Amino acid sequence: MGLGSYWGEVIEVLRQIIPVYDKVNSYISLGKDIEHRNRGINGRVHPGDSILDAGSGFGNMSKTAESICEGKIAITLYDPLVPMLKNTGTLFKTTPDMSCGVFEHIPFRENQFDAVLCGYSLRDAINLKIAISEIHRVLKNGGRFVIVDLGKPDGAIARAGVTFYLRAILPIIAFAVGGRLGLKFATLYGTYKRWPKNSKLEKMLLEKFSRVEFEKDLMGGAIMVAAYK
């Protein structure tokens, strides 16, 4: 599981859509991205925690956690795109620590973070099994791995509905909001095809983590997951 050789194409698209990424993402999530981030993070990140925002993008996961904890957390932004990190670092009152790299080779010591947050990013892992293992490694005992992302429903009818939305409706919305750059969001379907069904993702997480809380919305097309080390 994972993007494999498709990763290079996805990263290049992400680099190009930085100017419209946040705006388009809000619309294509049907305006529920904020709600889903809050549902995923609330109660799983606490004041005093050290946070790794992995695949940080615009830092929306860590900004949500910062708001919930009234700024009393230590944030490290981690993303494969240097331009994204440079842009995102300016969006915080105090510039967080930043590091550039991929999920499969996280450059931090074992047991370093209280929580690892992945907002619409774990789906872009080159090798999902290795990515999950690396995230488990850098978490402290009792640490939480929080995922907010697209879900792939187990039921065929719901899965067909999500697939239709991603292939037919999403490009129209993305173009209306982001213009020609918005059309590049079509690569999102390619990442979805390689993403495991919800039950398979839960099983993969349970291979490394002691407990998994798995919430769904939009017929299973959106997931909020917390895995506990």
JSON list of C-alpha atoms in Angstrom, two decimals:
[
{"chain": "A", "resi": 1, "resn": "MET", "atom": "CA", "xyz": [0.00, 0.00, 0.00]},
{"chain": "A", "resi": 2, "resn": "GLY", "atom": "CA", "xyz": [1.19, 3.50, -0.84]},
{"chain": "A", "resi": 3, "resn": "LEU", "atom": "CA", "xyz": [1.90, 5.65, -3.87]},
{"chain": "A", "resi": 4, "resn": "GLY", "atom": "CA", "xyz": [5.14, 3.96, -4.90]},
{"chain": "A", "resi": 5, "resn": "SER", "atom": "CA", "xyz": [6.44, 5.43, -8.15]},
{"chain": "A", "resi": 6, "resn": "TYR", "atom": "CA", "xyz": [3.35, 7.67, -8.43]},
{"chain": "A", "resi": 7, "resn": "TRP", "atom": "CA", "xyz": [4.69, 9.73, -5.51]},
{"chain": "A", "resi": 8, "resn": "GLY", "atom": "CA", "xyz": [6.94, 11.93, -7.68]},
{"chain": "A", "resi": 9, "resn": "GLU", "atom": "CA", "xyz": [4.02, 13.03, -9.86]},
{"chain": "A", "resi": 10, "resn": "VAL", "atom": "CA", "xyz": [1.86, 13.80, -6.82]},
{"chain": "A", "resi": 11, "resn": "ILE", "atom": "CA", "xyz": [4.58, 15.85, -5.13]},
{"chain": "A", "resi": 12, "resn": "GLU", "atom": "CA", "xyz": [5.14, 17.90, -8.28]},
{"chain": "A", "resi": 13, "resn": "VAL", "atom": "CA", "xyz": [1.42, 18.65, -8.47]},
{"chain": "A", "resi": 14, "resn": "LEU", "atom": "CA", "xyz": [1.39, 19.64, -4.78]},
{"chain": "A", "resi": 15, "resn": "ARG", "atom": "CA", "xyz": [4.28, 22.00, -5.46]},
{"chain": "A", "resi": 16, "resn": "GLN", "atom": "CA", "xyz": [2.34, 23.68, -8.27]},
{"chain": "A", "resi": 17, "resn": "ILE", "atom": "CA", "xyz": [-0.95, 24.08, -6.39]},
{"chain": "A", "resi": 18, "resn": "ILE", "atom": "CA", "xyz": [0.47, 25.74, -3.26]},
{"chain": "A", "resi": 19, "resn": "PRO", "atom": "CA", "xyz": [-1.20, 29.10, -4.16]},
{"chain": "A", "resi": 20, "resn": "VAL", "atom": "CA", "xyz": [-4.71, 27.60, -4.19]},
{"chain": "A", "resi": 21, "resn": "TYR", "atom": "CA", "xyz": [-4.27, 24.47, -2.08]},
{"chain": "A", "resi": 22, "resn": "ASP", "atom": "CA", "xyz": [-5.93, 25.61, 1.15]},
{"chain": "A", "resi": 23, "resn": "LYS", "atom": "CA", "xyz": [-8.89, 27.34, -0.48]},
{"chain": "A", "resi": 24, "resn": "VAL", "atom": "CA", "xyz": [-9.69, 24.48, -2.85]},
{"chain": "A", "resi": 25, "resn": "ASN", "atom": "CA", "xyz": [-9.26, 21.86, -0.13]},
{"chain": "A", "resi": 26, "resn": "SER", "atom": "CA", "xyz": [-11.91, 23.58, 1.98]},
{"chain": "A", "resi": 27, "resn": "TYR", "atom": "CA", "xyz": [-14.43, 23.54, -0.87]},
{"chain": "A", "resi": 28, "resn": "ILE", "atom": "CA", "xyz": [-13.82, 19.98, -2.05]},
{"chain": "A", "resi": 29, "resn": "SER", "atom": "CA", "xyz": [-14.28, 18.70, 1.51]},
{"chain": "A", "resi": 30, "resn": "LEU", "atom": "CA", "xyz": [-17.77, 20.24, 1.30]},
{"chain": "A", "resi": 31, "resn": "GLY", "atom": "CA", "xyz": [-16.81, 22.73, 3.98]},
{"chain": "A", "resi": 32, "resn": "LYS", "atom": "CA", "xyz": [-16.35, 20.01, 6.60]},
{"chain": "A", "resi": 33, "resn": "ASP", "atom": "CA", "xyz": [-12.55, 20.06, 6.82]},
{"chain": "A", "resi": 34, "resn": "ILE", "atom": "CA", "xyz": [-12.54, 22.29, 9.92]},
{"chain": "A", "resi": 35, "resn": "GLU", "atom": "CA", "xyz": [-15.14, 20.15, 11.66]},
{"chain": "A", "resi": 36, "resn": "HIS", "atom": "CA", "xyz": [-13.23, 16.96, 10.85]},
{"chain": "A", "resi": 37, "resn": "ARG", "atom": "CA", "xyz": [-9.92, 18.36, 12.11]},
{"chain": "A", "resi": 38, "resn": "ASN", "atom": "CA", "xyz": [-11.57, 19.42, 15.36]},
{"chain": "A", "resi": 39, "resn": "ARG", "atom": "CA", "xyz": [-13.25, 16.03, 15.79]},
{"chain": "A", "resi": 40, "resn": "GLY", "atom": "CA", "xyz": [-9.97, 14.23, 15.15]},
{"chain": "A", "resi": 41, "resn": "ILE", "atom": "CA", "xyz": [-7.79, 16.34, 17.44]},
{"chain": "A", "resi": 42, "resn": "ASN", "atom": "CA", "xyz": [-10.09, 17.28, 20.32]},
{"chain": "A", "resi": 43, "resn": "GLY", "atom": "CA", "xyz": [-9.26, 15.19, 23.40]},
{"chain": "A", "resi": 44, "resn": "ARG", "atom": "CA", "xyz": [-6.19, 13.66, 21.74]},
{"chain": "A", "resi": 45, "resn": "VAL", "atom": "CA", "xyz": [-3.81, 16.62, 22.02]},
{"chain": "A", "resi": 46, "resn": "HIS", "atom": "CA", "xyz": [-3.23, 18.26, 25.40]},
{"chain": "A", "resi": 47, "resn": "PRO", "atom": "CA", "xyz": [-1.48, 21.39, 26.72]},
{"chain": "A", "resi": 48, "resn": "GLY", "atom": "CA", "xyz": [2.23, 20.73, 27.11]},
{"chain": "A", "resi": 49, "resn": "ASP", "atom": "CA", "xyz": [2.35, 18.17, 24.30]},
{"chain": "A", "resi": 50, "resn": "SER", "atom": "CA", "xyz": [5.11, 18.00, 21.70]},
{"chain": "A", "resi": 51, "resn": "ILE", "atom": "CA", "xyz": [3.47, 17.68, 18.26]},
{"chain": "A", "resi": 52, "resn": "LEU", "atom": "CA", "xyz": [4.77, 16.49, 14.90]},
{"chain": "A", "resi": 53, "resn": "ASP", "atom": "CA", "xyz": [2.55, 17.77, 12.06]},
{"chain": "A", "resi": 54, "resn": "ALA", "atom": "CA", "xyz": [3.55, 15.22, 9.42]},
{"chain": "A", "resi": 55, "resn": "GLY", "atom": "CA", "xyz": [2.81, 16.21, 5.84]},
{"chain": "A", "resi": 56, "resn": "SER", "atom": "CA", "xyz": [2.00, 19.56, 7.39]},
{"chain": "A", "resi": 57, "resn": "GLY", "atom": "CA", "xyz": [0.92, 21.41, 4.25]},
{"chain": "A", "resi": 58, "resn": "PHE", "atom": "CA", "xyz": [-0.49, 24.73, 5.46]},
{"chain": "A", "resi": 59, "resn": "GLY", "atom": "CA", "xyz": [-0.24, 23.61, 9.09]},
{"chain": "A", "resi": 60, "resn": "ASN", "atom": "CA", "xyz": [-3.99, 23.37, 9.58]},
{"chain": "A", "resi": 61, "resn": "MET", "atom": "CA", "xyz": [-3.77, 20.35, 11.87]},
{"chain": "A", "resi": 62, "resn": "SER", "atom": "CA", "xyz": [-1.23, 21.99, 14.19]},
{"chain": "A", "resi": 63, "resn": "LYS", "atom": "CA", "xyz": [-3.08, 25.32, 14.09]},
{"chain": "A", "resi": 64, "resn": "THR", "atom": "CA", "xyz": [-6.23, 23.49, 15.16]},
{"chain": "A", "resi": 65, "resn": "ALA", "atom": "CA", "xyz": [-4.34, 21.75, 17.96]},
{"chain": "A", "resi": 66, "resn": "GLU", "atom": "CA", "xyz": [-2.77, 25.08, 18.98]},
{"chain": "A", "resi": 67, "resn": "SER", "atom": "CA", "xyz": [-6.21, 26.67, 19.21]},
{"chain": "A", "resi": 68, "resn": "ILE", "atom": "CA", "xyz": [-7.67, 23.79, 21.24]},
{"chain": "A", "resi": 69, "resn": "CYS", "atom": "CA", "xyz": [-4.70, 23.91, 23.65]},
{"chain": "A", "resi": 70, "resn": "GLU", "atom": "CA", "xyz": [-4.57, 27.74, 23.80]},
{"chain": "A", "resi": 71, "resn": "GLY", "atom": "CA", "xyz": [-1.08, 27.80, 22.28]},
{"chain": "A", "resi": 72, "resn": "LYS", "atom": "CA", "xyz": [0.45, 25.60, 24.98]},
{"chain": "A", "resi": 73, "resn": "ILE", "atom": "CA", "xyz": [2.01, 22.99, 22.69]},
{"chain": "A", "resi": 74, "resn": "ALA", "atom": "CA", "xyz": [5.37, 22.60, 20.94]},
{"chain": "A", "resi": 75, "resn": "ILE", "atom": "CA", "xyz": [4.94, 22.21, 17.16]},
{"chain": "A", "resi": 76, "resn": "THR", "atom": "CA", "xyz": [7.26, 20.72, 14.57]},
{"chain": "A", "resi": 77, "resn": "LEU", "atom": "CA", "xyz": [6.18, 21.06, 10.93]},
{"chain": "A", "resi": 78, "resn": "TYR", "atom": "CA", "xyz": [7.35, 18.21, 8.69]},
{"chain": "A", "resi": 79, "resn": "ASP", "atom": "CA", "xyz": [6.75, 18.23, 4.93]},
{"chain": "A", "resi": 80, "resn": "PRO", "atom": "CA", "xyz": [8.54, 17.03, 1.77]},
{"chain": "A", "resi": 81, "resn": "LEU", "atom": "CA", "xyz": [8.21, 20.47, 0.13]},
{"chain": "A", "resi": 82, "resn": "VAL", "atom": "CA", "xyz": [10.55, 23.25, 1.26]},
{"chain": "A", "resi": 83, "resn": "PRO", "atom": "CA", "xyz": [8.39, 25.99, -0.37]},
{"chain": "A", "resi": 84, "resn": "MET", "atom": "CA", "xyz": [5.38, 24.73, 1.57]},
{"chain": "A", "resi": 85, "resn": "LEU", "atom": "CA", "xyz": [7.32, 24.84, 4.84]},
{"chain": "A", "resi": 86, "resn": "LYS", "atom": "CA", "xyz": [8.60, 28.36, 4.17]},
{"chain": "A", "resi": 87, "resn": "ASN", "atom": "CA", "xyz": [5.10, 29.56, 3.39]},
{"chain": "A", "resi": 88, "resn": "THR", "atom": "CA", "xyz": [3.46, 27.80, 6.33]},
{"chain": "A", "resi": 89, "resn": "GLY", "atom": "CA", "xyz": [6.03, 28.95, 8.86]},
{"chain": "A", "resi": 90, "resn": "THR", "atom": "CA", "xyz": [4.92, 32.55, 8.32]},
{"chain": "A", "resi": 91, "resn": "LEU", "atom": "CA", "xyz": [1.32, 31.71, 9.26]},
{"chain": "A", "resi": 92, "resn": "PHE", "atom": "CA", "xyz": [2.11, 31.19, 12.96]},
{"chain": "A", "resi": 93, "resn": "LYS", "atom": "CA", "xyz": [2.64, 33.93, 15.53]},
{"chain": "A", "resi": 94, "resn": "THR", "atom": "CA", "xyz": [5.80, 32.12, 16.61]},
{"chain": "A", "resi": 95, "resn": "THR", "atom": "CA", "xyz": [7.60, 30.23, 13.84]},
{"chain": "A", "resi": 96, "resn": "PRO", "atom": "CA", "xyz": [7.53, 26.49, 14.68]},
{"chain": "A", "resi": 97, "resn": "ASP", "atom": "CA", "xyz": [10.44, 24.12, 14.28]},
{"chain": "A", "resi": 98, "resn": "MET", "atom": "CA", "xyz": [10.51, 22.80, 10.71]},
{"chain": "A", "resi": 99, "resn": "SER", "atom": "CA", "xyz": [12.01, 19.79, 8.97]},
{"chain": "A", "resi": 100, "resn": "CYS", "atom": "CA", "xyz": [11.84, 18.52, 5.39]},
{"chain": "A", "resi": 101, "resn": "GLY", "atom": "CA", "xyz": [11.46, 14.85, 4.53]},
{"chain": "A", "resi": 102, "resn": "VAL", "atom": "CA", "xyz": [9.18, 11.89, 3.84]},
{"chain": "A", "resi": 103, "resn": "PHE", "atom": "CA", "xyz": [7.13, 9.61, 6.08]},
{"chain": "A", "resi": 104, "resn": "GLU", "atom": "CA", "xyz": [9.37, 6.63, 5.44]},
{"chain": "A", "resi": 105, "resn": "HIS", "atom": "CA", "xyz": [12.50, 8.25, 6.90]},
{"chain": "A", "resi": 106, "resn": "ILE", "atom": "CA", "xyz": [11.45, 10.57, 9.73]},
{"chain": "A", "resi": 107, "resn": "PRO", "atom": "CA", "xyz": [14.63, 12.28, 11.04]},
{"chain": "A", "resi": 108, "resn": "PHE", "atom": "CA", "xyz": [13.75, 12.24, 14.75]},
{"chain": "A", "resi": 109, "resn": "ARG", "atom": "CA", "xyz": [14.71, 9.97, 17.61]},
{"chain": "A", "resi": 110, "resn": "GLU", "atom": "CA", "xyz": [12.48, 7.28, 19.07]},
{"chain": "A", "resi": 111, "resn": "ASN", "atom": "CA", "xyz": [9.82, 8.25, 21.63]},
{"chain": "A", "resi": 112, "resn": "GLN", "atom": "CA", "xyz": [10.10, 11.97, 20.90]},
{"chain": "A", "resi": 113, "resn": "PHE", "atom": "CA", "xyz": [6.53, 13.21, 20.33]},
{"chain": "A", "resi": 114, "resn": "ASP", "atom": "CA", "xyz": [3.30, 13.07, 22.32]},
{"chain": "A", "resi": 115, "resn": "ALA", "atom": "CA", "xyz": [1.23, 13.21, 19.14]},
{"chain": "A", "resi": 116, "resn": "VAL", "atom": "CA", "xyz": [1.73, 12.90, 15.40]},
{"chain": "A", "resi": 117, "resn": "LEU", "atom": "CA", "xyz": [-0.91, 14.61, 13.25]},
{"chain": "A", "resi": 118, "resn": "CYS", "atom": "CA", "xyz": [-1.61, 13.77, 9.60]},
{"chain": "A", "resi": 119, "resn": "GLY", "atom": "CA", "xyz": [-4.22, 15.93, 7.89]},
{"chain": "A", "resi": 120, "resn": "TYR", "atom": "CA", "xyz": [-4.97, 14.77, 4.33]},
{"chain": "A", "resi": 121, "resn": "SER", "atom": "CA", "xyz": [-1.35, 13.68, 4.01]},
{"chain": "A", "resi": 122, "resn": "LEU", "atom": "CA", "xyz": [-0.84, 10.03, 5.03]},
{"chain": "A", "resi": 123, "resn": "ARG", "atom": "CA", "xyz": [-2.55, 9.04, 1.77]},
{"chain": "A", "resi": 124, "resn": "ASP", "atom": "CA", "xyz": [0.54, 10.43, 0.00]},
{"chain": "A", "resi": 125, "resn": "ALA", "atom": "CA", "xyz": [2.96, 8.01, 1.67]},
{"chain": "A", "resi": 126, "resn": "ILE", "atom": "CA", "xyz": [5.28, 6.14, -0.69]},
{"chain": "A", "resi": 127, "resn": "ASN", "atom": "CA", "xyz": [4.98, 2.98, 1.42]},
{"chain": "A", "resi": 128, "resn": "LEU", "atom": "CA", "xyz": [2.11, 3.09, 3.90]},
{"chain": "A", "resi": 129, "resn": "LYS", "atom": "CA", "xyz": [3.32, 0.22, 6.09]},
{"chain": "A", "resi": 130, "resn": "ILE", "atom": "CA", "xyz": [6.76, 1.80, 6.56]},
{"chain": "A", "resi": 131, "resn": "ALA", "atom": "CA", "xyz": [5.18, 5.23, 7.15]},
{"chain": "A", "resi": 132, "resn": "ILE", "atom": "CA", "xyz": [2.99, 3.86, 9.95]},
{"chain": "A", "resi": 133, "resn": "SER", "atom": "CA", "xyz": [6.00, 2.09, 11.49]},
{"chain": "A", "resi": 134, "resn": "GLU", "atom": "CA", "xyz": [8.09, 5.28, 11.45]},
{"chain": "A", "resi": 135, "resn": "ILE", "atom": "CA", "xyz": [5.30, 7.32, 13.03]},
{"chain": "A", "resi": 136, "resn": "HIS", "atom": "CA", "xyz": [4.94, 4.66, 15.73]},
{"chain": "A", "resi": 137, "resn": "ARG", "atom": "CA", "xyz": [8.70, 4.81, 16.35]},
{"chain": "A", "resi": 138, "resn": "VAL", "atom": "CA", "xyz": [8.84, 8.57, 17.00]},
{"chain": "A", "resi": 139, "resn": "LEU", "atom": "CA", "xyz": [5.81, 8.55, 19.31]},
{"chain": "A", "resi": 140, "resn": "LYS", "atom": "CA", "xyz": [6.24, 8.30, 23.07]},
{"chain": "A", "resi": 141, "resn": "ASN", "atom": "CA", "xyz": [4.60, 5.42, 24.90]},
{"chain": "A", "resi": 142, "resn": "GLY", "atom": "CA", "xyz": [0.98, 6.46, 25.26]},
{"chain": "A", "resi": 143, "resn": "GLY", "atom": "CA", "xyz": [1.35, 8.81, 22.28]},
{"chain": "A", "resi": 144, "resn": "ARG", "atom": "CA", "xyz": [-1.45, 9.43, 19.81]},
{"chain": "A", "resi": 145, "resn": "PHE", "atom": "CA", "xyz": [-1.40, 9.21, 16.03]},
{"chain": "A", "resi": 146, "resn": "VAL", "atom": "CA", "xyz": [-4.25, 11.34, 14.65]},
{"chain": "A", "resi": 147, "resn": "ILE", "atom": "CA", "xyz": [-5.34, 10.97, 11.02]},
{"chain": "A", "resi": 148, "resn": "VAL", "atom": "CA", "xyz": [-7.91, 13.12, 9.23]},
{"chain": "A", "resi": 149, "resn": "ASP", "atom": "CA", "xyz": [-8.29, 12.12, 5.60]},
{"chain": "A", "resi": 150, "resn": "LEU", "atom": "CA", "xyz": [-10.44, 10.75, 2.81]},
{"chain": "A", "resi": 151, "resn": "GLY", "atom": "CA", "xyz": [-11.96, 7.41, 3.64]},
{"chain": "A", "resi": 152, "resn": "LYS", "atom": "CA", "xyz": [-12.54, 4.49, 1.30]},
{"chain": "A", "resi": 153, "resn": "PRO", "atom": "CA", "xyz": [-15.82, 2.87, 2.37]},
{"chain": "A", "resi": 154, "resn": "ASP", "atom": "CA", "xyz": [-15.98, -0.90, 2.68]},
{"chain": "A", "resi": 155, "resn": "GLY", "atom": "CA", "xyz": [-19.47, -1.04, 1.19]},
{"chain": "A", "resi": 156, "resn": "ALA", "atom": "CA", "xyz": [-19.54, -1.15, -2.60]},
{"chain": "A", "resi": 157, "resn": "ILE", "atom": "CA", "xyz": [-22.39, 1.36, -3.00]},
{"chain": "A", "resi": 158, "resn": "ALA", "atom": "CA", "xyz": [-20.87, 3.98, -0.70]},
{"chain": "A", "resi": 159, "resn": "ARG", "atom": "CA", "xyz": [-17.46, 3.42, -2.28]},
{"chain": "A", "resi": 160, "resn": "ALA", "atom": "CA", "xyz": [-18.94, 3.96, -5.74]},
{"chain": "A", "resi": 161, "resn": "GLY", "atom": "CA", "xyz": [-20.51, 7.20, -4.54]},
{"chain": "A", "resi": 162, "resn": "VAL", "atom": "CA", "xyz": [-17.20, 8.53, -3.20]},
{"chain": "A", "resi": 163, "resn": "THR", "atom": "CA", "xyz": [-15.43, 7.45, -6.39]},
{"chain": "A", "resi": 164, "resn": "PHE", "atom": "CA", "xyz": [-18.01, 9.26, -8.54]},
{"chain": "A", "resi": 165, "resn": "TYR", "atom": "CA", "xyz": [-17.57, 12.42, -6.47]},
{"chain": "A", "resi": 166, "resn": "LEU", "atom": "CA", "xyz": [-13.77, 12.35, -6.78]},
{"chain": "A", "resi": 167, "resn": "ARG", "atom": "CA", "xyz": [-13.76, 11.60, -10.52]},
{"chain": "A", "resi": 168, "resn": "ALA", "atom": "CA", "xyz": [-16.69, 13.71, -11.74]},
{"chain": "A", "resi": 169, "resn": "ILE", "atom": "CA", "xyz": [-17.71, 16.37, -9.22]},
{"chain": "A", "resi": 170, "resn": "LEU", "atom": "CA", "xyz": [-14.45, 17.32, -7.51]},
{"chain": "A", "resi": 171, "resn": "PRO", "atom": "CA", "xyz": [-12.70, 18.55, -10.72]},
{"chain": "A", "resi": 172, "resn": "ILE", "atom": "CA", "xyz": [-15.62, 20.90, -11.42]},
{"chain": "A", "resi": 173, "resn": "ILE", "atom": "CA", "xyz": [-15.52, 22.36, -7.91]},
{"chain": "A", "resi": 174, "resn": "ALA", "atom": "CA", "xyz": [-11.72, 22.64, -7.96]},
{"chain": "A", "resi": 175, "resn": "PHE", "atom": "CA", "xyz": [-11.77, 24.45, -11.30]},
{"chain": "A", "resi": 176, "resn": "ALA", "atom": "CA", "xyz": [-14.49, 26.86, -10.14]},
{"chain": "A", "resi": 177, "resn": "VAL", "atom": "CA", "xyz": [-12.51, 27.73, -7.01]},
{"chain": "A", "resi": 178, "resn": "GLY", "atom": "CA", "xyz": [-8.91, 27.49, -8.20]},
{"chain": "A", "resi": 179, "resn": "GLY", "atom": "CA", "xyz": [-9.05, 28.03, -11.95]},
{"chain": "A", "resi": 180, "resn": "ARG", "atom": "CA", "xyz": [-6.60, 26.10, -14.11]},
{"chain": "A", "resi": 181, "resn": "LEU", "atom": "CA", "xyz": [-4.50, 25.16, -11.08]},
{"chain": "A", "resi": 182, "resn": "GLY", "atom": "CA", "xyz": [-7.61, 23.63, -9.56]},
{"chain": "A", "resi": 183, "resn": "LEU", "atom": "CA", "xyz": [-7.73, 21.09, -12.38]},
{"chain": "A", "resi": 184, "resn": "LYS", "atom": "CA", "xyz": [-4.55, 19.56, -11.01]},
{"chain": "A", "resi": 185, "resn": "PHE", "atom": "CA", "xyz": [-6.53, 18.33, -8.00]},
{"chain": "A", "resi": 186, "resn": "ALA", "atom": "CA", "xyz": [-7.61, 15.50, -10.29]},
{"chain": "A", "resi": 187, "resn": "THR", "atom": "CA", "xyz": [-4.48, 13.66, -9.12]},
{"chain": "A", "resi": 188, "resn": "LEU", "atom": "CA", "xyz": [-6.31, 13.24, -5.82]},
{"chain": "A", "resi": 189, "resn": "TYR", "atom": "CA", "xyz": [-8.25, 10.37, -7.36]},
{"chain": "A", "resi": 190, "resn": "GLY", "atom": "CA", "xyz": [-4.97, 8.61, -8.16]},
{"chain": "A", "resi": 191, "resn": "THR", "atom": "CA", "xyz": [-4.00, 8.71, -4.48]},
{"chain": "A", "resi": 192, "resn": "TYR", "atom": "CA", "xyz": [-7.46, 7.49, -3.49]},
{"chain": "A", "resi": 193, "resn": "LYS", "atom": "CA", "xyz": [-7.19, 4.46, -5.78]},
{"chain": "A", "resi": 194, "resn": "ARG", "atom": "CA", "xyz": [-4.03, 3.40, -3.92]},
{"chain": "A", "resi": 195, "resn": "TRP", "atom": "CA", "xyz": [-5.52, 4.11, -0.47]},
{"chain": "A", "resi": 196, "resn": "PRO", "atom": "CA", "xyz": [-6.76, 1.07, 1.51]},
{"chain": "A", "resi": 197, "resn": "LYS", "atom": "CA", "xyz": [-10.39, 0.51, 2.44]},
{"chain": "A", "resi": 198, "resn": "ASN", "atom": "CA", "xyz": [-11.30, 1.78, 5.89]},
{"chain": "A", "resi": 199, "resn": "SER", "atom": "CA", "xyz": [-11.26, -1.70, 7.47]},
{"chain": "A", "resi": 200, "resn": "LYS", "atom": "CA", "xyz": [-7.86, -2.48, 5.93]},
{"chain": "A", "resi": 201, "resn": "LEU", "atom": "CA", "xyz": [-6.37, 0.80, 7.21]},
{"chain": "A", "resi": 202, "resn": "GLU", "atom": "CA", "xyz": [-7.68, 0.06, 10.69]},
{"chain": "A", "resi": 203, "resn": "LYS", "atom": "CA", "xyz": [-6.14, -3.42, 10.54]},
{"chain": "A", "resi": 204, "resn": "MET", "atom": "CA", "xyz": [-2.77, -1.97, 9.44]},
{"chain": "A", "resi": 205, "resn": "LEU", "atom": "CA", "xyz": [-2.79, 0.46, 12.34]},
{"chain": "A", "resi": 206, "resn": "LEU", "atom": "CA", "xyz": [-3.62, -2.29, 14.83]},
{"chain": "A", "resi": 207, "resn": "GLU", "atom": "CA", "xyz": [-0.52, -4.20, 13.69]},
{"chain": "A", "resi": 208, "resn": "LYS", "atom": "CA", "xyz": [1.57, -1.48, 15.39]},
{"chain": "A", "resi": 209, "resn": "PHE", "atom": "CA", "xyz": [-0.72, 0.33, 17.81]},
{"chain": "A", "resi": 210, "resn": "SER", "atom": "CA", "xyz": [-2.49, -1.01, 20.89]},
{"chain": "A", "resi": 211, "resn": "ARG", "atom": "CA", "xyz": [-5.84, 0.70, 20.25]},
{"chain": "A", "resi": 212, "resn": "VAL", "atom": "CA", "xyz": [-7.53, 2.50, 17.35]},
{"chain": "A", "resi": 213, "resn": "GLU", "atom": "CA", "xyz": [-10.56, 4.80, 17.44]},
{"chain": "A", "resi": 214, "resn": "PHE", "atom": "CA", "xyz": [-12.05, 5.03, 13.95]},
{"chain": "A", "resi": 215, "resn": "GLU", "atom": "CA", "xyz": [-14.73, 7.65, 13.20]},
{"chain": "A", "resi": 216, "resn": "LYS", "atom": "CA", "xyz": [-16.40, 8.13, 9.80]},
{"chain": "A", "resi": 217, "resn": "ASP", "atom": "CA", "xyz": [-18.46, 10.80, 8.08]},
{"chain": "A", "resi": 218, "resn": "LEU", "atom": "CA", "xyz": [-19.91, 11.38, 4.60]},
{"chain": "A", "resi": 219, "resn": "MET", "atom": "CA", "xyz": [-20.85, 7.70, 4.13]},
{"chain": "A", "resi": 220, "resn": "GLY", "atom": "CA", "xyz": [-17.34, 6.67, 5.13]},
{"chain": "A", "resi": 221, "resn": "GLY", "atom": "CA", "xyz": [-15.76, 9.05, 2.63]},
{"chain": "A", "resi": 222, "resn": "ALA", "atom": "CA", "xyz": [-14.14, 11.02, 5.45]},
{"chain": "A", "resi": 223, "resn": "ILE", "atom": "CA", "xyz": [-12.30, 9.50, 8.41]},
{"chain": "A", "resi": 224, "resn": "MET", "atom": "CA", "xyz": [-11.03, 10.76, 11.75]},
{"chain": "A", "resi": 225, "resn": "VAL", "atom": "CA", "xyz": [-8.72, 8.21, 13.37]},
{"chain": "A", "resi": 226, "resn": "ALA", "atom": "CA", "xyz": [-6.74, 8.07, 16.59]},
{"chain": "A", "resi": 227, "resn": "ALA", "atom": "CA", "xyz": [-4.22, 5.27, 17.11]},
{"chain": "A", "resi": 228, "resn": "TYR", "atom": "CA", "xyz": [-2.64, 4.89, 20.56]},
{"chain": "A", "resi": 229, "resn": "LYS", "atom": "CA", "xyz": [0.86, 3.59, 21.17]}
]
